PDB file of C-alpha atoms in Angstrom:
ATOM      1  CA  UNK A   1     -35.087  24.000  24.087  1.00  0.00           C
ATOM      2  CA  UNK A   2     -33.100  20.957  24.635  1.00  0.00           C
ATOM      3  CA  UNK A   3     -35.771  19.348  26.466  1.00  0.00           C
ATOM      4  CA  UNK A   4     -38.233  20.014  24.136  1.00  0.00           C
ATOM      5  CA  UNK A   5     -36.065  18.263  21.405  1.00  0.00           C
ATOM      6  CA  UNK A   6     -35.553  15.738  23.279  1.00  0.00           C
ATOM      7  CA  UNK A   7     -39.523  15.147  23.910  1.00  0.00           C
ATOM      8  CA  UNK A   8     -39.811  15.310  20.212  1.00  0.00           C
ATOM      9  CA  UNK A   9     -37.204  12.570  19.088  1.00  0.00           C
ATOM     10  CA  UNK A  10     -38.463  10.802  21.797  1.00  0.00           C
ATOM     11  CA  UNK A  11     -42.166  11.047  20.485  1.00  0.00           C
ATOM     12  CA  UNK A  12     -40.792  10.148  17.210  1.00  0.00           C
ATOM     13  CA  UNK A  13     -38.746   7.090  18.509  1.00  0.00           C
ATOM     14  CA  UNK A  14     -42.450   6.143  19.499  1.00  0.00           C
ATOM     15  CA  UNK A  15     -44.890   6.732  17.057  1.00  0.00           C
ATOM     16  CA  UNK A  16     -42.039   4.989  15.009  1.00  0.00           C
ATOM     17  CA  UNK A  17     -41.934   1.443  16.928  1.00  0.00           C
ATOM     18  CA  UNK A  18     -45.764   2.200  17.696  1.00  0.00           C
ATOM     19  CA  UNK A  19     -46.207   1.390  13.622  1.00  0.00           C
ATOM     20  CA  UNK A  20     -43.939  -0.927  13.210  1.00  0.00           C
ATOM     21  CA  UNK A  21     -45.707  -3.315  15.698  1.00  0.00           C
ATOM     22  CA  UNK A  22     -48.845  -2.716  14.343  1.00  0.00           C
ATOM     23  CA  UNK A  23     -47.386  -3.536  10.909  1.00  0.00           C
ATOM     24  CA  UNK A  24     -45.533  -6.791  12.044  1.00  0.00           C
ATOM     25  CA  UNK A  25     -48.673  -8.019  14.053  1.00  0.00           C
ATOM     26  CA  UNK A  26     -51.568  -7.138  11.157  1.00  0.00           C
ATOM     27  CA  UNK A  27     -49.189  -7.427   8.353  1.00  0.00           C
ATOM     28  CA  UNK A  28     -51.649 -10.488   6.808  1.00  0.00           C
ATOM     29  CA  UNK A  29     -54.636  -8.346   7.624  1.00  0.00           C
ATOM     30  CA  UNK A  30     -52.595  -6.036   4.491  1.00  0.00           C
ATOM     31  CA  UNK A  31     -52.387  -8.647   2.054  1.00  0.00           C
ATOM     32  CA  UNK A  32     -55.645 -11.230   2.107  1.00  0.00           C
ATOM     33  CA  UNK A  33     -59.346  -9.754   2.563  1.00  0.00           C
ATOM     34  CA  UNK A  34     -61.358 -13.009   2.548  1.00  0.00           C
ATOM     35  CA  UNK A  35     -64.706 -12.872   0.886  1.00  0.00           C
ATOM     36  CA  UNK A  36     -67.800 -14.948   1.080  1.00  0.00           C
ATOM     37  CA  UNK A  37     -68.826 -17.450  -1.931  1.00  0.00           C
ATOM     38  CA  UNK A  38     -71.716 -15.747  -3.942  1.00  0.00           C
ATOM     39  CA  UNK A  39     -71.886 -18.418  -6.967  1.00  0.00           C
ATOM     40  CA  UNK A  40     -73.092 -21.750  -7.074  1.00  0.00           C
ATOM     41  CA  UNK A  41     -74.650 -23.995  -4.514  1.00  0.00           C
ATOM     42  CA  UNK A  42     -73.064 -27.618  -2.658  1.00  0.00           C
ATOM     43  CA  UNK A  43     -73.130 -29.189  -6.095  1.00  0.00           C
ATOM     44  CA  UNK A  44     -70.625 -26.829  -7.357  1.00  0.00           C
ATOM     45  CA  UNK A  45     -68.511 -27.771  -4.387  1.00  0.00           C
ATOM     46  CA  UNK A  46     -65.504 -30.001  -3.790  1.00  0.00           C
ATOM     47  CA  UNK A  47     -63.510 -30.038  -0.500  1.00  0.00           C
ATOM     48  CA  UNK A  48     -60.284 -30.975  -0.676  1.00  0.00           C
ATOM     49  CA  UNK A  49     -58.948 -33.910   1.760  1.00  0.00           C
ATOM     50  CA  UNK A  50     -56.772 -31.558   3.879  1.00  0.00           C
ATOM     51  CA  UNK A  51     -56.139 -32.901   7.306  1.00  0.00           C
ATOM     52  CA  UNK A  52     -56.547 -29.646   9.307  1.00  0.00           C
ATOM     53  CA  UNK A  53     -58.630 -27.381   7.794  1.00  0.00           C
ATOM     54  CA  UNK A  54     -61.892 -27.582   5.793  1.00  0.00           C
ATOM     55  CA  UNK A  55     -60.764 -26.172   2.226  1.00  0.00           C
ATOM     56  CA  UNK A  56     -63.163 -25.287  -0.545  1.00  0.00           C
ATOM     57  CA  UNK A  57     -63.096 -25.819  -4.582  1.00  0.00           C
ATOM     58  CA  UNK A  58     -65.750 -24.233  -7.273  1.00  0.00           C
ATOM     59  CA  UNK A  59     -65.876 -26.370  -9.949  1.00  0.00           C
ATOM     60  CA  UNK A  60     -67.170 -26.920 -13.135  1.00  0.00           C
ATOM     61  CA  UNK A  61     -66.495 -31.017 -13.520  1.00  0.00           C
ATOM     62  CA  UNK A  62     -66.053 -32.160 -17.019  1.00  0.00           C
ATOM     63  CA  UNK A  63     -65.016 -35.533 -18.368  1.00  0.00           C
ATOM     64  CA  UNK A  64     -61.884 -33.729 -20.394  1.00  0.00           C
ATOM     65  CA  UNK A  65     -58.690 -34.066 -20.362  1.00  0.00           C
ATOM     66  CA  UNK A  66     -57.866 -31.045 -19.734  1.00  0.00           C
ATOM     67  CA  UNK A  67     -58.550 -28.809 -16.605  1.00  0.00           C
ATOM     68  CA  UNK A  68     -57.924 -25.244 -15.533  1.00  0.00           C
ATOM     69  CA  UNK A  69     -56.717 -24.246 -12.101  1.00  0.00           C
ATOM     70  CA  UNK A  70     -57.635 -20.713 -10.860  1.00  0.00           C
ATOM     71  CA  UNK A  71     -55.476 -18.954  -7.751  1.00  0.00           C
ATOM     72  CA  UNK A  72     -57.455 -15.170  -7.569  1.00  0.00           C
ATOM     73  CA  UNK A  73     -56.562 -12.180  -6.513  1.00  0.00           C
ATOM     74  CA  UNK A  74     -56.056 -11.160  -2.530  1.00  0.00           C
ATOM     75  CA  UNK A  75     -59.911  -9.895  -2.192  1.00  0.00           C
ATOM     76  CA  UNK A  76     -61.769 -11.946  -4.747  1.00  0.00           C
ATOM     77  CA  UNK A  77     -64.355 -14.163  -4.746  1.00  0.00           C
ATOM     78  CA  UNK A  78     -63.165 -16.853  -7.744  1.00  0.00           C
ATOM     79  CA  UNK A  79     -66.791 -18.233  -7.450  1.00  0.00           C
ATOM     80  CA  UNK A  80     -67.590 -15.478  -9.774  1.00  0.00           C
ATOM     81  CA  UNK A  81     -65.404 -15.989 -12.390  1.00  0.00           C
ATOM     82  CA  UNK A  82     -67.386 -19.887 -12.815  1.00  0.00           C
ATOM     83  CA  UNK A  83     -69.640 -18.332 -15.174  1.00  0.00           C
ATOM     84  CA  UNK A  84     -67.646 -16.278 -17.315  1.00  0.00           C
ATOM     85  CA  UNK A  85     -65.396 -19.064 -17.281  1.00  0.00           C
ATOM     86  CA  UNK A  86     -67.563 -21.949 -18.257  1.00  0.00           C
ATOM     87  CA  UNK A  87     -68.261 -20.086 -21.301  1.00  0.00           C
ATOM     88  CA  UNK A  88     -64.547 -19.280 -22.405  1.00  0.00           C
ATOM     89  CA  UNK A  89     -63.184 -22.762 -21.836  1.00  0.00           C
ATOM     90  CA  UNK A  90     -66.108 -25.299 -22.632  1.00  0.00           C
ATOM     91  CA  UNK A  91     -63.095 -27.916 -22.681  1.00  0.00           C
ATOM     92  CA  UNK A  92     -61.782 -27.894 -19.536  1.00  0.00           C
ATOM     93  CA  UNK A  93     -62.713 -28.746 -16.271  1.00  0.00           C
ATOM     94  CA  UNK A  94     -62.301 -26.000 -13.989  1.00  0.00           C
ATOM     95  CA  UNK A  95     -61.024 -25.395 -10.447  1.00  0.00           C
ATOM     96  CA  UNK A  96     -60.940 -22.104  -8.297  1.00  0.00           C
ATOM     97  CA  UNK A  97     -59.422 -22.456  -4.998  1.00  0.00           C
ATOM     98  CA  UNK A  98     -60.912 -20.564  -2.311  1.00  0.00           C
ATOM     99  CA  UNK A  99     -58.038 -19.502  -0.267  1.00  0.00           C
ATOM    100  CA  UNK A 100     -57.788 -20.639   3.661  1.00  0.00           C
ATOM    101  CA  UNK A 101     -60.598 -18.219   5.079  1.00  0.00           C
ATOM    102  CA  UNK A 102     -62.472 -17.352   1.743  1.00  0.00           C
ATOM    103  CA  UNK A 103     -65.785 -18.567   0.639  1.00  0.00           C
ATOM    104  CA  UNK A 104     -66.394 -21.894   2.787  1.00  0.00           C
ATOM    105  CA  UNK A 105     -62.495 -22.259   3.387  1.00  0.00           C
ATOM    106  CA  UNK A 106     -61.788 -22.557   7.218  1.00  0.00           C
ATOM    107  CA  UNK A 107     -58.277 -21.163   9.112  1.00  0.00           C
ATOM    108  CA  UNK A 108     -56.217 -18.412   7.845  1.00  0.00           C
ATOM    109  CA  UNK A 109     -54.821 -17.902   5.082  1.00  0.00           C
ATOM    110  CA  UNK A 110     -50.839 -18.202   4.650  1.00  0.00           C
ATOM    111  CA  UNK A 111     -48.009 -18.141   2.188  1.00  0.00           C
ATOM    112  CA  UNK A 112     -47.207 -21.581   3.333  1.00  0.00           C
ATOM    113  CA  UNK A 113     -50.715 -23.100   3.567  1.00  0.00           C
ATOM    114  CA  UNK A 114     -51.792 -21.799   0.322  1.00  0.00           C
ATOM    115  CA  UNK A 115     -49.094 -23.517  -1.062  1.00  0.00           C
ATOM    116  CA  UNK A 116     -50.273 -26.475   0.432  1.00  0.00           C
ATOM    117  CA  UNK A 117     -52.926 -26.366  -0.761  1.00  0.00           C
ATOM    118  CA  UNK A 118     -52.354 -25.539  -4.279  1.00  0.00           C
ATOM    119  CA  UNK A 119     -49.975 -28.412  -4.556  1.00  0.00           C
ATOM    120  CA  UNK A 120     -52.901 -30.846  -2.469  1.00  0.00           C
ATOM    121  CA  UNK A 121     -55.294 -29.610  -5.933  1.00  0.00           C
ATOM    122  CA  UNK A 122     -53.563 -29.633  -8.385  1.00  0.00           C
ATOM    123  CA  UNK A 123     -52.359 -33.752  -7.552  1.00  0.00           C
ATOM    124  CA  UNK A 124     -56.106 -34.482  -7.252  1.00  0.00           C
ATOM    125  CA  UNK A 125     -57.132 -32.128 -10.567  1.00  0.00           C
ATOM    126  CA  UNK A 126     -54.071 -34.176 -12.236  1.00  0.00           C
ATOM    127  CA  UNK A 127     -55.051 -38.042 -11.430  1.00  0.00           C
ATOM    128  CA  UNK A 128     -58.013 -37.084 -13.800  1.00  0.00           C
ATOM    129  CA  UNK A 129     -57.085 -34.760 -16.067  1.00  0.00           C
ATOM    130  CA  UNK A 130     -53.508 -35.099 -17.278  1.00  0.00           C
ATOM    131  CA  UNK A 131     -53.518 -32.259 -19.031  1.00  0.00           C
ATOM    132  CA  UNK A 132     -53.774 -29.313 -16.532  1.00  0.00           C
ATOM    133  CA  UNK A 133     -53.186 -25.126 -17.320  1.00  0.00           C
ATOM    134  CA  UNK A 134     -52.717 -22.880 -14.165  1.00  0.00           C
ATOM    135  CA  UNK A 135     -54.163 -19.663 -14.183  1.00  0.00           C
ATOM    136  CA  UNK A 136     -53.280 -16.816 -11.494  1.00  0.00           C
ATOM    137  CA  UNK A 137     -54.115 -13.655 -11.029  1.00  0.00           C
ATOM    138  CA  UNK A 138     -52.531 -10.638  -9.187  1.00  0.00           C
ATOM    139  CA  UNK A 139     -51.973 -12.410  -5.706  1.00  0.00           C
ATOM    140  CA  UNK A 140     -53.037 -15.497  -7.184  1.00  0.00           C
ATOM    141  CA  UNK A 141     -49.962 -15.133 -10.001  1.00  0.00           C
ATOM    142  CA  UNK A 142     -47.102 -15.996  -7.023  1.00  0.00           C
ATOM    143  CA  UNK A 143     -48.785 -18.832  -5.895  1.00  0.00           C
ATOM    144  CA  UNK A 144     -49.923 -20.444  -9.760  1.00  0.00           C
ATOM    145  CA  UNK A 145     -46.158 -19.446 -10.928  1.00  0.00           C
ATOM    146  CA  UNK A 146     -44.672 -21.394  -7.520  1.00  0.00           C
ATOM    147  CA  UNK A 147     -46.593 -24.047  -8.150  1.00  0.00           C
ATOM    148  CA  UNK A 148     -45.303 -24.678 -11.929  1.00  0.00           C
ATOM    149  CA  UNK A 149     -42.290 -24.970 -10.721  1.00  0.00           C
ATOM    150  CA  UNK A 150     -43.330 -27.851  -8.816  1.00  0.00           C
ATOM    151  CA  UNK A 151     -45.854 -29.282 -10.174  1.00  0.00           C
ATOM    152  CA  UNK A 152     -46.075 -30.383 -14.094  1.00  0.00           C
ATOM    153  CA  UNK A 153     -48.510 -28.006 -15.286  1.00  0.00           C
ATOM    154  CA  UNK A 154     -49.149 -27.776 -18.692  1.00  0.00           C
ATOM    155  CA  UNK A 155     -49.865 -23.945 -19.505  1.00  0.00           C
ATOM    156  CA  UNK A 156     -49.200 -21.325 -17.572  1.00  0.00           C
ATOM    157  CA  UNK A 157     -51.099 -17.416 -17.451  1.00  0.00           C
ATOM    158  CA  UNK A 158     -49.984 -15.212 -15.000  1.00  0.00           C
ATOM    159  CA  UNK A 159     -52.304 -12.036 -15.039  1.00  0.00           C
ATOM    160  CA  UNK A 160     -51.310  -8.867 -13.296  1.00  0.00           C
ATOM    161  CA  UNK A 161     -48.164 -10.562 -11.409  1.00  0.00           C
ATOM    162  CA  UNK A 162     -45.926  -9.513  -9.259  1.00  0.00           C
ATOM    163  CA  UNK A 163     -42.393  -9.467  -9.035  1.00  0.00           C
ATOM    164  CA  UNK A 164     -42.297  -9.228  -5.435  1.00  0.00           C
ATOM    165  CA  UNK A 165     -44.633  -9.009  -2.582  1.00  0.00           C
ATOM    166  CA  UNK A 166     -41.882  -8.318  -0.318  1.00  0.00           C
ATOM    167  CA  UNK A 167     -40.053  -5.735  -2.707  1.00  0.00           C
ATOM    168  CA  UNK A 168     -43.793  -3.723  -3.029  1.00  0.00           C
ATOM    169  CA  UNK A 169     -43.797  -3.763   0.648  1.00  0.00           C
ATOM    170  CA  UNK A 170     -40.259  -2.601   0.998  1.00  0.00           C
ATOM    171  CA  UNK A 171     -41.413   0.794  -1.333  1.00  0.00           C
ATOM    172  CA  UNK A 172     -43.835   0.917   0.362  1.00  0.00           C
ATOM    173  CA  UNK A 173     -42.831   1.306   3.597  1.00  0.00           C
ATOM    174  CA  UNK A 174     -38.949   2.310   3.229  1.00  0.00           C
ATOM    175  CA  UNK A 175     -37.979   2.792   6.688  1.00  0.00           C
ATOM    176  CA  UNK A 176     -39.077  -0.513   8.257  1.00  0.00           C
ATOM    177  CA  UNK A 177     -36.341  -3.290   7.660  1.00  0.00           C
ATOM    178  CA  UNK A 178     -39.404  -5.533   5.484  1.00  0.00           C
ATOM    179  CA  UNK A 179     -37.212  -8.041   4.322  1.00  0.00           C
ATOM    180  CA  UNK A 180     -37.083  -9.096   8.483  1.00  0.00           C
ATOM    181  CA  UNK A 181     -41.025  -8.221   9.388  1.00  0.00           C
ATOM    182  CA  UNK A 182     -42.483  -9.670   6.405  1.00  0.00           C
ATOM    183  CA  UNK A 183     -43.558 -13.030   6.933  1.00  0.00           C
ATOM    184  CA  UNK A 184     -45.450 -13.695   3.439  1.00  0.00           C
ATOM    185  CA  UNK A 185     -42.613 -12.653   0.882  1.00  0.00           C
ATOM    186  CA  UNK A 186     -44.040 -14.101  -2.121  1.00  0.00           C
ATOM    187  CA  UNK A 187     -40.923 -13.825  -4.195  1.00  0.00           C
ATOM    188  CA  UNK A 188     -42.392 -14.777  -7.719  1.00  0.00           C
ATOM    189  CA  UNK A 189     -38.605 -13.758  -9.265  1.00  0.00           C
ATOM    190  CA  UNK A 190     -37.111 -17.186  -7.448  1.00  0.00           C
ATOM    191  CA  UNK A 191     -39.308 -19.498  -9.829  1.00  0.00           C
ATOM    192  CA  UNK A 192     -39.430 -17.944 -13.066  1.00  0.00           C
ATOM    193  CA  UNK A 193     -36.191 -19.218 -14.130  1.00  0.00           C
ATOM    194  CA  UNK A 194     -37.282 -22.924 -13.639  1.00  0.00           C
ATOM    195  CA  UNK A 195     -40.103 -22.571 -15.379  1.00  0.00           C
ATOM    196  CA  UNK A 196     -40.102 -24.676 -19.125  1.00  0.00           C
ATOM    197  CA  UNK A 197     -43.573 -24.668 -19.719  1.00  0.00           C
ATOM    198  CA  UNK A 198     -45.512 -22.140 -22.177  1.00  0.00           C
ATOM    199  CA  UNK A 199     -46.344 -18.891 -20.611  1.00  0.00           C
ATOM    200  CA  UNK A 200     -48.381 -15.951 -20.625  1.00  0.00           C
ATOM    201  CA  UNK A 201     -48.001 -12.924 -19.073  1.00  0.00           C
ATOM    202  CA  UNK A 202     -50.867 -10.329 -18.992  1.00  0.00           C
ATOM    203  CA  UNK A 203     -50.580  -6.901 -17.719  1.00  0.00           C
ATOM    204  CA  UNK A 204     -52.997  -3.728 -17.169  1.00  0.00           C
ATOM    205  CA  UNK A 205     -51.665  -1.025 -19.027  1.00  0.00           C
ATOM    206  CA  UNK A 206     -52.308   1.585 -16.108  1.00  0.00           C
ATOM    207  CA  UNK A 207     -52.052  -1.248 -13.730  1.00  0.00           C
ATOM    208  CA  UNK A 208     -52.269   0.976  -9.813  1.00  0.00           C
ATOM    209  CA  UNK A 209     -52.222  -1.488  -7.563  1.00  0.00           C
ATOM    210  CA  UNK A 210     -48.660  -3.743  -8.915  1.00  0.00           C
ATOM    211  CA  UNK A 211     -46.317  -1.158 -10.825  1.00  0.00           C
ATOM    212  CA  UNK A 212     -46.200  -2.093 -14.404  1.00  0.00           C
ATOM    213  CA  UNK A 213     -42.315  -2.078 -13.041  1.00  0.00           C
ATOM    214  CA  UNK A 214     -42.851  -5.030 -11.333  1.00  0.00           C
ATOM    215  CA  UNK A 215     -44.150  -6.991 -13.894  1.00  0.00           C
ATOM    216  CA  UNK A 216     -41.944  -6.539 -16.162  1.00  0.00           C
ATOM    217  CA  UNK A 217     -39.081  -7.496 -13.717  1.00  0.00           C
ATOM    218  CA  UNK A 218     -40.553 -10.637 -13.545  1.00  0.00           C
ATOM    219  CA  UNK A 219     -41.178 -11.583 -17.376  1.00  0.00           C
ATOM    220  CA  UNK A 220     -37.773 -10.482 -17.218  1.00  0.00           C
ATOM    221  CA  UNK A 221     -36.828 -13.659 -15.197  1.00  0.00           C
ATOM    222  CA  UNK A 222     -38.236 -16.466 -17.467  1.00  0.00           C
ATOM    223  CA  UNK A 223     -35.881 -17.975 -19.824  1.00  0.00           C
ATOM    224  CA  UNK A 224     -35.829 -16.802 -23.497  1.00  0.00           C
ATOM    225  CA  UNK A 225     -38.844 -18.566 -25.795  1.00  0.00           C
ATOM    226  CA  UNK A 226     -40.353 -19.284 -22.641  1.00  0.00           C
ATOM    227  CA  UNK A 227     -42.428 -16.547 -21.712  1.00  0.00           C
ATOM    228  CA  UNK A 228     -44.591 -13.888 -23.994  1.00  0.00           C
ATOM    229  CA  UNK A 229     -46.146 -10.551 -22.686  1.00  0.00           C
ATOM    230  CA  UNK A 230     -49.397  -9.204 -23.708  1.00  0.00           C
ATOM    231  CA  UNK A 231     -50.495  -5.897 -22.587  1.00  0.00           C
ATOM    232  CA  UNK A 232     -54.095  -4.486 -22.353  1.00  0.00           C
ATOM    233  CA  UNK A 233     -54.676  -0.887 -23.037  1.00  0.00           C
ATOM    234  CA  UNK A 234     -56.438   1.281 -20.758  1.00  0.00           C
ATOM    235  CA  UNK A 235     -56.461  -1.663 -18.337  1.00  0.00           C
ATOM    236  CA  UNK A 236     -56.299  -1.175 -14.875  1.00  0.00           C
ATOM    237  CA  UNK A 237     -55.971  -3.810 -11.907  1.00  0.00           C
ATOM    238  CA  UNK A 238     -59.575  -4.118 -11.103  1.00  0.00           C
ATOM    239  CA  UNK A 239     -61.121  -3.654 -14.201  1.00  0.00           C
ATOM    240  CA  UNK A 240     -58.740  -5.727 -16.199  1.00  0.00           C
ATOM    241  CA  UNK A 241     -61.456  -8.706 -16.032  1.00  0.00           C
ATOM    242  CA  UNK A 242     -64.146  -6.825 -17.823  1.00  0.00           C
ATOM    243  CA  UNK A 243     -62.221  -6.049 -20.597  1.00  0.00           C
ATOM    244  CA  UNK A 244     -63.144  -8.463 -23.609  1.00  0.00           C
ATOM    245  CA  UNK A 245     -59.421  -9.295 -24.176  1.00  0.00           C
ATOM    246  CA  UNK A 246     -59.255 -10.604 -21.437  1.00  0.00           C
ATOM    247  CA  UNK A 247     -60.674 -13.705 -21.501  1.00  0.00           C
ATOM    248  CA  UNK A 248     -59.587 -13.992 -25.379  1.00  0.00           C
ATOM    249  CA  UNK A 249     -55.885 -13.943 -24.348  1.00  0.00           C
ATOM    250  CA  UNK A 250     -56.232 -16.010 -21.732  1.00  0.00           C
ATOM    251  CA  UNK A 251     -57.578 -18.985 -23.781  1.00  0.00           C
ATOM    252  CA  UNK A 252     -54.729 -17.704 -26.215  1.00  0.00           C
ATOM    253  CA  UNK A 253     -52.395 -19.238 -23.676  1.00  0.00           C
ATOM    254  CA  UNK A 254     -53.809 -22.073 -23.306  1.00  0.00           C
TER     255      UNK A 254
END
């Protein structure tokens, strides 16, 4: 008997540490699913001077002085949004970053470098167009709302965001110490307070992929006057695009 409960804690001890290395190796392979650009063809195109990797811009040029930045979500193709986009906002410019590894991006894509990048676009977007909105969306949302605070946006629409990356992954897997394993935190909650600028936050009503929860912890952060919430009914993640607020609200916020 003793032996066999032994063998048993010892099989647990194992199939524990078996996961948790497979979680701290693939943990990126969790949070980015790179897709292929469907839209548009070399003319709709700019590549940003980056010095080591080959990163990729849809755009809708437009001699305005305003612009739009768009950061998408973790498994999106922002090529697709050009259209929809073009029509909503026949003022701006627009720019949708392909993330490291997406559409005709090269490397991999990081915390860190998409950061870089961000920042990298939105100094060349903001040489021509002083007046320039950010617009993020669910994974896109931590790295838009980062780079307001850094950056002198104009507008800023965070749709589906996040309080958290690192506090959904700690939920989500409660008996792994996250907060040490997780190398992409994406803690939205740090910037919100700096933030000055006019912002909108949109949430799905039945949002299952980022707990309504977590949303509102992070309007929760931005200073008072700063920040206003709009909700879409029967809105969840996914869908939230074809809804016809949508794109109403988000021209609302800018």
């Amino acid at each position: 008997m003793a032996r066999s409960l032994i063998g048993v804690i010892l099989l647990g001890i194992a199939l524990y540490l078996g996961l948790g290395v497979l979680l701290l190796v693939f943990q990126r392979s969790l949070i980015y699913f790179p897709q292929p650009r469907d839209e548009g063809g070399p003319e709709r195109l700019l590549m940003l001077p980056v010095t080591d990797q080959r990163i990729a811009v849809t755009v809708r040029p437009l001699a305005s002085a305003k612009a739009l930045i768009y950061f998408g979500g973790n498994a999106e193709d922002v090529s697709r949004s050009l259209p929809d986009f073009a029509e909503a906002f026949p003022d701006h410019a627009l720019y949708l970053l392909h993330y490291r590894g997406f559409g005709d991006s090269s490397g991999e894509p990081t915390e860190a470098a998409i950061q870089h990048d961000a920042q990298a676009l939105f100094d060349k977007v903001h040489a021509l167009h002083p007046d320039v909105a950010l617009v993020g969306r669910s994974l896109g949302s931590g790295v838009a709302i980062r780079l307001a605070s850094q950056r002198p946006a104009a507008r800023l629409v965070l749709v589906t965001p996040y309080n958290s990356i690192l506090e959904l992954a700690q939920r989500q897997f409660p008996i792994y110490p996250v907060r040490w394993m997780l190398q992409d935190k994406y803690e939205s909650w740090r910037y919100a307070p700096s933030i000055t600028v006019p912002t909108l936050v949109i949430v799905a009503e039945h949002d299952e992929v980022i707990p309504r929860w977590s949303s509102e912890k992070l309007f929760a952060r931005f200073r008072s006057g700063v920040a206003r919430r709009e909700v879409i009914p029967g809105a969840g993640h996914n869908d939230i695009g074809d809804r016809p607020e949508y794109l109403r609200l988000i021209r609302s916020g800018l």
